[in-house]
Short mmCIF file of C-alpha atoms and ligand atoms in Angstrom, two decimals:
data_model
loop_
_atom_site.label_atom_id
_atom_site.label_comp_id
_atom_site.label_asym_id
_atom_site.label_seq_id
_atom_site.Cartn_x
_atom_site.Cartn_y
_atom_site.Cartn_z
CA MET A 21 188.16 65.11 165.75
CA LEU A 22 190.44 64.23 162.64
CA HIS A 23 187.79 65.77 160.99
CA LYS A 24 186.98 69.31 162.92
CA SER A 25 190.73 69.87 162.65
CA LYS A 26 190.57 69.56 158.94
CA LYS A 27 187.93 71.62 158.95
CA ARG A 28 189.97 74.40 161.11
CA LEU A 29 192.66 73.92 159.07
CA SER A 30 190.95 75.12 155.66
CA ALA A 31 189.39 77.40 157.51
CA LEU A 32 193.10 78.90 158.45
CA SER A 33 194.38 78.35 155.06
CA ILE A 34 191.22 79.95 153.20
CA THR A 35 192.00 83.38 156.06
CA GLY A 36 195.42 82.97 155.04
CA GLY A 37 195.00 82.79 151.71
CA ALA A 38 192.82 85.92 151.41
CA TRP A 39 195.99 88.12 153.88
CA LEU A 40 198.08 87.03 151.27
CA PHE A 41 196.02 88.44 148.89
CA SER A 42 195.16 91.31 150.35
CA GLY A 43 198.79 92.27 151.52
CA MET A 44 199.78 91.62 147.18
CA ALA A 45 196.61 94.00 145.99
CA TYR A 46 198.59 97.18 148.36
CA ALA A 47 202.05 96.30 148.56
CA GLY A 48 202.28 98.85 146.10
CA TYR A 49 204.90 96.56 144.49
CA GLU A 50 207.90 97.89 145.50
CA TYR A 51 209.94 95.56 146.74
CA ASN A 52 213.95 97.30 146.59
CA LEU A 53 215.56 99.88 147.71
CA ASN A 54 214.35 103.83 147.66
CA THR A 55 214.98 105.35 144.05
CA PRO A 56 218.12 107.42 145.76
CA ALA A 57 218.42 110.56 145.09
CA SER A 58 222.02 111.98 145.83
CA THR A 59 225.60 110.72 144.23
CA LEU A 60 226.44 108.76 148.23
CA THR A 61 222.84 106.96 148.13
CA GLN A 62 223.38 105.97 144.39
CA GLU A 63 226.68 104.52 145.35
CA ILE A 64 225.44 102.98 148.03
CA PHE A 65 222.51 101.61 145.98
CA ASP A 66 225.10 100.07 142.90
CA LEU A 67 226.71 98.94 145.83
CA HIS A 68 223.38 96.81 146.62
CA MET A 69 222.19 96.36 143.66
CA LEU A 70 226.01 94.49 142.58
CA THR A 71 226.20 92.52 145.69
CA THR A 72 221.95 91.09 145.45
CA VAL A 73 222.82 90.24 141.12
CA VAL A 74 226.34 88.26 142.08
CA GLY A 75 224.36 86.67 144.57
CA THR A 76 221.61 85.58 142.46
CA ILE A 77 223.54 84.20 139.58
CA ILE A 78 225.37 82.28 142.48
CA MET A 79 222.12 80.60 143.51
CA ILE A 80 221.21 79.98 140.36
CA ILE A 81 223.78 77.81 138.81
CA VAL A 82 224.39 75.74 142.66
CA THR A 83 220.55 75.47 142.43
CA ALA A 84 220.59 73.80 138.99
CA LEU A 85 223.34 71.38 140.00
CA ILE A 86 221.58 70.47 142.69
CA VAL A 87 218.91 69.97 140.74
CA TYR A 88 220.65 68.24 138.28
CA ALA A 89 222.10 65.66 139.82
CA LEU A 90 219.48 64.60 142.15
CA PHE A 91 217.76 64.29 138.58
CA ALA A 92 220.41 62.95 136.56
CA PHE A 93 222.31 60.87 139.16
CA ARG A 94 219.02 58.88 140.84
CA GLN A 95 219.66 55.82 142.65
CA SER A 96 216.72 54.47 140.89
CA LYS A 97 218.22 54.92 137.20
CA GLY A 98 221.24 52.12 139.24
CA ALA A 99 223.65 55.68 139.70
CA VAL A 100 226.44 54.35 141.63
CA ALA A 101 229.04 56.94 143.39
CA ASP A 102 232.33 57.95 141.62
CA GLN A 103 234.66 56.05 144.09
CA GLU A 104 238.14 57.93 141.68
CA PHE A 105 236.78 61.18 140.92
CA HIS A 106 239.56 62.83 143.17
CA ASN A 107 242.07 61.00 140.25
CA GLY A 108 240.48 63.01 137.95
CA TRP A 109 242.07 66.63 136.38
CA PHE A 110 238.63 68.00 137.76
CA GLY A 111 238.92 66.08 141.09
CA ARG A 112 242.59 67.54 141.34
CA TRP A 113 242.58 71.17 140.63
CA ALA A 114 238.82 71.66 141.99
CA TRP A 115 240.07 72.65 145.31
CA ALA A 116 242.14 75.21 143.50
CA LEU A 117 240.24 76.58 140.74
CA VAL A 118 237.33 77.57 142.65
CA PRO A 119 238.32 79.16 145.66
CA VAL A 120 240.18 81.67 143.46
CA LEU A 121 237.27 81.96 141.72
CA VAL A 122 234.84 82.36 144.41
CA LEU A 123 238.16 85.01 145.94
CA GLY A 124 238.15 86.75 142.11
CA ILE A 125 234.31 87.84 142.99
CA ASP A 126 234.98 87.85 146.53
CA LEU A 127 237.27 90.92 146.48
CA SER A 128 235.20 92.65 143.29
CA ILE A 129 233.19 93.28 145.58
CA ALA A 130 235.02 94.46 148.49
CA SER A 131 236.74 96.54 146.50
CA SER A 132 233.34 98.41 145.54
CA ALA A 133 232.50 98.08 148.90
CA SER A 134 235.51 99.97 150.80
CA HIS A 135 235.07 102.83 147.47
CA THR A 136 231.35 103.34 148.90
CA LEU A 137 232.50 103.76 152.26
CA SER A 138 235.79 105.66 152.34
CA SER A 139 233.15 107.76 150.10
CA VAL A 140 230.29 107.27 153.25
CA GLU A 141 233.21 108.41 155.72
CA SER A 142 235.01 111.99 153.25
CA HIS A 143 235.58 114.94 154.84
CA ASP A 144 236.11 116.88 151.89
CA LYS A 145 235.39 120.85 152.17
CA ALA A 146 231.18 121.53 151.49
CA ASP A 147 229.67 124.35 150.56
CA VAL A 148 226.71 124.03 153.23
CA THR A 149 226.79 122.88 156.47
CA VAL A 150 223.91 122.02 159.26
CA LYS A 151 224.05 121.03 162.81
CA VAL A 152 221.19 118.78 162.71
CA ILE A 153 219.88 118.57 166.90
CA GLY A 154 217.33 115.99 167.63
CA SER A 155 215.87 117.04 171.15
CA GLN A 156 212.14 115.50 172.08
CA TRP A 157 210.57 115.18 169.60
CA LYS A 158 211.33 117.88 167.42
CA TRP A 159 214.55 118.16 164.89
CA THR A 160 216.22 122.06 165.35
CA TYR A 161 218.65 122.64 161.75
CA GLU A 162 221.13 125.10 162.20
CA TYR A 163 223.01 126.20 158.84
CA MET A 164 226.85 127.33 160.54
CA ASP A 165 227.26 129.93 158.17
CA ASP A 166 224.13 132.07 157.81
CA ASP A 167 222.89 132.23 161.07
CA ILE A 168 219.85 130.87 159.63
CA LYS A 169 217.85 128.62 162.76
CA ILE A 170 214.79 126.02 161.80
CA VAL A 171 212.92 124.69 163.93
CA SER A 172 210.81 121.39 162.36
CA ASN A 173 207.82 119.90 164.00
CA LEU A 174 205.41 116.80 163.37
CA LYS A 175 202.64 118.58 161.38
CA LYS A 176 199.17 117.71 162.97
CA LEU A 177 196.73 115.89 159.94
CA GLU A 178 193.96 113.20 160.40
CA PRO A 179 194.88 109.82 160.04
CA THR A 180 193.38 109.79 157.09
CA ASP A 181 196.16 111.17 155.77
CA PRO A 182 198.39 110.22 152.85
CA LEU A 183 200.86 112.30 155.42
CA TYR A 184 200.45 111.89 158.59
CA LEU A 185 203.41 111.08 160.86
CA ARG A 186 204.97 111.85 157.81
CA ASP A 187 204.94 115.74 157.45
CA VAL A 188 206.16 119.25 159.51
CA ASP A 189 205.84 123.19 159.75
CA GLU A 190 208.74 123.40 158.30
CA PRO A 191 210.58 121.75 156.40
CA LEU A 192 214.62 121.73 156.31
CA VAL A 193 215.70 123.59 152.32
CA LEU A 194 218.83 122.53 150.40
CA PRO A 195 220.29 123.31 146.94
CA THR A 196 220.92 120.31 144.57
CA ASP A 197 223.94 120.15 142.63
CA ARG A 198 226.26 121.22 146.05
CA ARG A 199 227.72 119.07 149.13
CA VAL A 200 225.83 119.24 152.24
CA ARG A 201 227.29 117.90 155.39
CA PHE A 202 225.87 117.14 158.20
CA LEU A 203 226.75 117.73 162.16
CA LEU A 204 224.42 115.53 163.92
CA THR A 205 223.64 115.97 167.87
CA SER A 206 221.70 115.38 170.30
CA THR A 207 220.00 117.55 173.34
CA ASP A 208 218.75 115.05 175.73
CA VAL A 209 218.45 111.33 174.27
CA LEU A 210 219.46 109.13 171.63
CA HIS A 211 218.57 110.06 167.38
CA ASN A 212 218.88 108.90 164.54
CA TRP A 213 217.59 111.50 161.70
CA GLY A 214 217.96 109.78 158.30
CA ILE A 215 216.80 110.47 155.62
CA ALA A 216 216.55 106.99 152.83
CA GLU A 217 216.61 108.54 149.67
CA ILE A 218 219.62 110.98 150.22
CA VAL A 219 221.80 110.70 153.75
CA PRO A 220 223.38 107.44 155.18
CA LYS A 221 221.87 107.48 158.38
CA LYS A 222 224.13 107.75 161.55
CA ILE A 223 223.30 107.55 165.64
CA ASN A 224 222.49 111.89 166.94
CA ILE A 225 224.50 111.20 169.98
CA PRO A 226 224.40 114.19 173.13
CA GLY A 227 227.63 115.54 173.81
CA TYR A 228 229.09 114.02 170.63
CA ILE A 229 228.81 115.51 167.10
CA ASN A 230 228.59 112.42 163.66
CA GLU A 231 228.82 113.79 160.86
CA THR A 232 227.72 112.34 157.43
CA TRP A 233 227.64 114.21 154.43
CA THR A 234 224.55 114.16 151.17
CA HIS A 235 225.38 115.22 147.08
CA ILE A 236 221.81 115.72 146.15
CA THR A 237 220.88 115.43 142.65
CA LYS A 238 217.23 115.71 142.10
CA GLU A 239 214.73 118.83 143.00
CA GLY A 240 211.67 117.56 145.16
CA THR A 241 211.64 116.22 148.80
CA TYR A 242 212.37 113.73 150.83
CA ARG A 243 210.80 112.39 153.99
CA GLY A 244 212.35 110.54 156.99
CA GLN A 245 211.87 109.64 160.35
CA CYS A 246 213.74 109.71 163.29
CA TYR A 247 215.20 105.32 163.28
CA GLU A 248 215.82 105.49 167.28
CA ASN A 249 213.96 104.95 169.75
CA CYS A 250 213.55 108.03 171.77
CA GLY A 251 210.88 107.49 174.05
CA THR A 252 206.71 107.73 174.31
CA GLY A 253 207.10 110.25 171.40
CA HIS A 254 209.45 108.66 168.68
CA ALA A 255 206.91 108.09 165.61
CA PHE A 256 206.52 112.41 166.26
CA MET A 257 209.73 112.92 164.37
CA PRO A 258 209.84 112.96 160.76
CA ALA A 259 212.92 114.84 158.51
CA VAL A 260 211.73 116.48 155.82
CA VAL A 261 213.90 117.60 153.56
CA THR A 262 213.17 119.75 150.18
CA ALA A 263 216.27 120.22 147.38
CA VAL A 264 215.87 123.01 145.01
CA SER A 265 217.97 124.47 142.62
CA PRO A 266 221.00 126.73 143.63
CA ALA A 267 219.45 128.86 142.52
CA LYS A 268 216.90 129.43 144.21
CA TYR A 269 218.20 128.10 147.53
CA GLU A 270 219.92 131.42 147.90
CA GLU A 271 216.36 132.90 146.88
CA TRP A 272 215.31 131.28 150.22
CA LYS A 273 218.30 132.17 151.80
CA ALA A 274 218.61 136.01 151.70
CA GLY A 275 214.90 135.78 152.79
CA LYS A 276 215.28 133.55 155.81
CA LYS A 277 218.13 135.21 156.58
CA ALA A 278 216.39 139.22 156.02
CA GLN A 279 212.60 137.70 157.93
CA GLN A 280 214.81 136.08 160.96
CA ALA A 281 217.51 139.73 162.13
CA GLN A 282 214.12 140.67 161.60
CA ALA A 283 212.74 139.18 164.07
CA ALA A 284 215.70 138.66 166.96
CA ALA A 285 215.86 142.57 166.27
CA GLU A 286 211.85 142.49 166.83
CA ALA A 287 212.88 140.88 170.63
CA SER A 288 215.81 143.16 171.72
CA ALA A 289 214.27 146.28 171.56
CA ASP A 290 212.86 147.44 174.89
CA LYS A 291 209.97 147.17 173.68
CA GLU A 292 206.25 147.18 175.78
CA TRP A 293 204.40 145.14 174.35
CA THR A 294 200.10 145.27 174.63
CA GLN A 295 198.22 141.86 176.00
CA VAL A 296 196.89 141.62 172.32
CA GLU A 297 200.61 141.44 170.58
CA LEU A 298 201.32 139.38 173.08
CA MET A 299 198.26 136.65 172.75
CA ALA A 300 198.78 137.01 169.04
CA LYS A 301 202.30 136.36 169.32
CA GLY A 302 202.37 133.89 172.35
CA GLN A 303 199.35 131.63 170.41
CA ALA A 304 201.11 131.32 166.98
CA VAL A 305 204.97 130.20 170.13
CA TYR A 306 202.05 127.50 172.00
CA THR A 307 201.14 125.58 168.86
CA LYS A 308 204.11 124.95 167.29
CA ASN A 309 205.99 124.12 170.62
CA CYS A 310 203.75 123.48 173.60
CA LEU A 311 200.68 122.13 172.49
CA ALA A 312 201.66 118.39 171.59
CA CYS A 313 202.08 117.94 174.85
CA HIS A 314 199.55 120.95 177.14
CA GLN A 315 196.96 120.78 174.50
CA ALA A 316 195.18 123.15 172.68
CA THR A 317 192.46 123.52 175.98
CA GLY A 318 195.24 123.44 177.70
CA LEU A 319 194.10 121.03 179.25
CA GLY A 320 197.15 118.70 178.85
CA LEU A 321 196.65 114.98 179.66
CA PRO A 322 196.02 114.12 183.02
CA GLY A 323 199.21 112.03 184.39
CA VAL A 324 200.79 112.44 181.98
CA PHE A 325 201.39 116.22 180.81
CA PRO A 326 200.40 118.92 183.60
CA ALA A 327 197.14 120.97 182.68
CA LEU A 328 198.33 124.51 182.64
CA ALA A 329 194.50 126.53 182.86
CA GLY A 330 194.31 126.80 186.25
CA SER A 331 197.32 125.62 187.06
CA LYS A 332 198.96 126.82 190.50
CA ILE A 333 202.51 128.51 187.49
CA ALA A 334 200.38 129.65 185.36
CA THR A 335 197.90 131.41 187.88
CA SER A 336 199.95 133.17 190.60
CA THR A 337 200.31 136.55 190.69
CA ASN A 338 203.67 136.54 190.89
CA PRO A 339 205.34 134.93 186.84
CA ALA A 340 208.45 133.52 188.54
CA ASP A 341 207.79 130.94 188.86
CA HIS A 342 206.38 130.86 185.62
CA ILE A 343 209.17 132.19 183.47
CA ALA A 344 211.62 129.97 185.39
CA ILE A 345 210.10 126.58 183.85
CA VAL A 346 209.47 127.92 180.36
CA VAL A 347 212.89 128.68 180.39
CA LYS A 348 215.13 126.43 182.50
CA GLY A 349 212.35 123.65 181.84
CA LYS A 350 212.15 120.97 184.87
CA ALA A 351 214.86 117.99 184.36
CA GLY A 352 213.54 114.77 184.72
CA THR A 353 210.75 115.28 183.03
CA ALA A 354 209.42 115.74 179.57
CA MET A 355 209.53 119.69 180.15
CA ALA A 356 212.74 120.68 178.31
CA ALA A 357 214.44 124.78 178.62
CA TRP A 358 213.31 126.27 176.64
CA GLY A 359 215.40 129.13 177.02
CA ALA A 360 217.87 128.33 174.55
CA GLN A 361 215.05 127.42 171.71
CA LEU A 362 212.84 130.85 172.09
CA ASN A 363 213.97 134.55 171.83
CA ASP A 364 212.86 136.64 175.11
CA LEU A 365 209.59 137.61 173.29
CA ASP A 366 208.52 134.24 171.98
CA ILE A 367 208.92 133.49 175.70
CA ALA A 368 207.31 136.78 177.20
CA ALA A 369 204.80 135.56 174.60
CA VAL A 370 203.44 131.92 174.76
CA ILE A 371 203.66 133.00 178.93
CA SER A 372 201.71 135.38 178.07
CA TYR A 373 198.86 133.48 176.06
CA GLU A 374 199.35 130.30 179.06
CA ARG A 375 198.15 132.85 182.11
CA ASN A 376 195.56 134.81 179.78
CA SER A 377 193.49 131.27 177.30
CA TRP A 378 191.66 128.71 179.30
CA GLY A 379 190.00 131.04 182.12
CA ASN A 380 193.46 132.54 183.52
CA ALA A 381 193.67 135.92 184.29
CA ALA A 382 196.83 136.29 185.65
CA GLY A 383 197.83 139.51 183.05
CA ILE A 384 200.78 139.52 180.63
CA VAL A 385 205.37 139.93 180.60
CA GLN A 386 207.14 141.54 178.72
CA PRO A 387 210.56 140.40 176.92
CA LYS A 388 212.83 142.48 179.28
CA ASP A 389 211.52 140.36 182.35
CA ILE A 390 212.79 137.53 180.27
CA LYS A 391 216.32 138.80 179.73
CA ALA A 392 216.75 139.28 183.88
CA ALA A 393 215.31 136.11 184.83
CA ARG A 394 218.00 134.33 182.29
C1 LIG B 417 207.27 117.41 175.32
C2 LIG B 417 205.86 117.70 176.03
C3 LIG B 417 206.07 118.77 176.71
C4 LIG B 417 205.71 120.00 175.79
C5 LIG B 417 206.41 120.59 174.90
C6 LIG B 417 206.20 121.57 176.67
N1 LIG B 417 206.03 120.91 178.23
FE1 LIG B 417 204.78 122.37 179.80
N2 LIG B 417 205.61 120.73 181.12
C7 LIG B 417 205.66 119.35 180.38
C8 LIG B 417 205.09 118.70 181.43
C9 LIG B 417 206.14 116.45 182.05
C10 LIG B 417 205.57 119.05 182.68
C11 LIG B 417 204.95 119.13 184.39
C12 LIG B 417 207.04 119.02 184.75
C13 LIG B 417 206.60 118.84 186.20
O1 LIG B 417 206.54 117.45 186.30
O2 LIG B 417 206.88 119.30 186.96
C14 LIG B 417 205.67 120.42 182.12
C15 LIG B 417 205.15 121.61 183.11
C16 LIG B 417 204.60 122.84 182.31
C17 LIG B 417 204.50 123.86 183.37
C18 LIG B 417 204.73 124.22 184.78
C19 LIG B 417 202.44 123.77 185.28
C20 LIG B 417 202.68 123.19 186.19
O3 LIG B 417 201.17 123.75 187.11
O4 LIG B 417 203.17 122.64 186.69
C21 LIG B 417 204.08 124.94 182.44
C22 LIG B 417 203.89 126.82 182.47
C23 LIG B 417 204.88 124.27 181.23
N3 LIG B 417 204.76 122.69 181.67
C24 LIG B 417 205.11 125.66 179.81
C25 LIG B 417 205.10 125.67 178.79
C26 LIG B 417 205.32 125.79 177.46
C27 LIG B 417 205.51 127.42 177.56
C28 LIG B 417 205.97 125.15 176.60
C29 LIG B 417 205.93 124.84 175.00
C30 LIG B 417 207.03 126.28 174.80
C31 LIG B 417 206.06 123.80 176.66
N4 LIG B 417 205.68 123.63 178.26
C32 LIG B 417 205.91 122.69 175.99
C33 LIG B 417 206.03 118.75 179.50
C34 LIG B 417 205.61 119.64 178.54
CU1 LIG B 418 214.11 110.45 168.20
#
């Protein structure tokens, strides 16, 4: 019996050792927090380093004293407890000196911490303000001063890709060396937009605005995610920021504004679109917004997301129900209202696409039909 359990124990320690070893090999030796890339996260990082260093020094001193005492005053050497300790100079004053020392260290940490905290909560004037809207399961970014809107969806990648679940189709573009204010909110449940290198996290709450900010110091791509368990697609909403120089940012902004203004003008023009045009646009809208649930095959996921191929709503001769569910969504289900996020043309296109794909052949709808149904 003993023999057997000994054997089992050694087998355990071998697998344990192997596991530890492989863990060490893959860990990449990253022990500290993410390297900060903004003034604010730098301040937080420095505070973290200060407390870590102070704590480590205290730990070393205390441990050294204990080890010394255990060794120097061991019983086998005939050590006897000092009965007169409290009558000596140190015994009399230690109770006052030690707390003063500890309090001094404490207060210097606290003043640094309160400075950092007030930086986190400061509401100084910003150069760029971005509203960050969480919804199941993507981020929408609205540039408050510039009429630019970005919908940022998970980019489909193979699990072997190093950026699997960490990349999006369109990142948030921000300038370096400028103060950027973020207004965080949500359309459905709690989300939490966070990118460790550049911004302290705050929760996105439906119906509320939370504020945080950054001042990015280095150009680059910064990746974060949703940090609040927000449903089955929680893992599918990475947050990506591309930081560029102010000059490049202005250039990007001008291009993006022109592009979005043109798209808006196109969408509101009372033009009759051909099936070919609607199908091409509709496929792009579908891939970006609907495919994650209803799938490329239009077959959905049985029991979770309904099939659109052959579905009653997507094949009936009257498109009213189809338009209604896409514009208004269906309360209490994962089918969101797209009316506020997509323009008339996008909605007409994606509905036309669904009505004429995967064997469906139910005719097209025009942007004016959507406008009338809103
Ligand atoms: C997050 C998952 C999700 C996404 C993304 C999504 N849907 Fe849905 N959709 C659903 C669910 C769930 C239902 C079923 C709702 C119900 O219970 O009736 C549904 C139902 C539908 C239906 C009705 C199907 C039927 O026959 O009942 C249509 C049409 C539809 N969605 C179109 C779209 C379009 C267009 C988009 C993109 C703009 C989209 N959906 C994006 C989850 C999703
Ligand atoms: Cu989320």
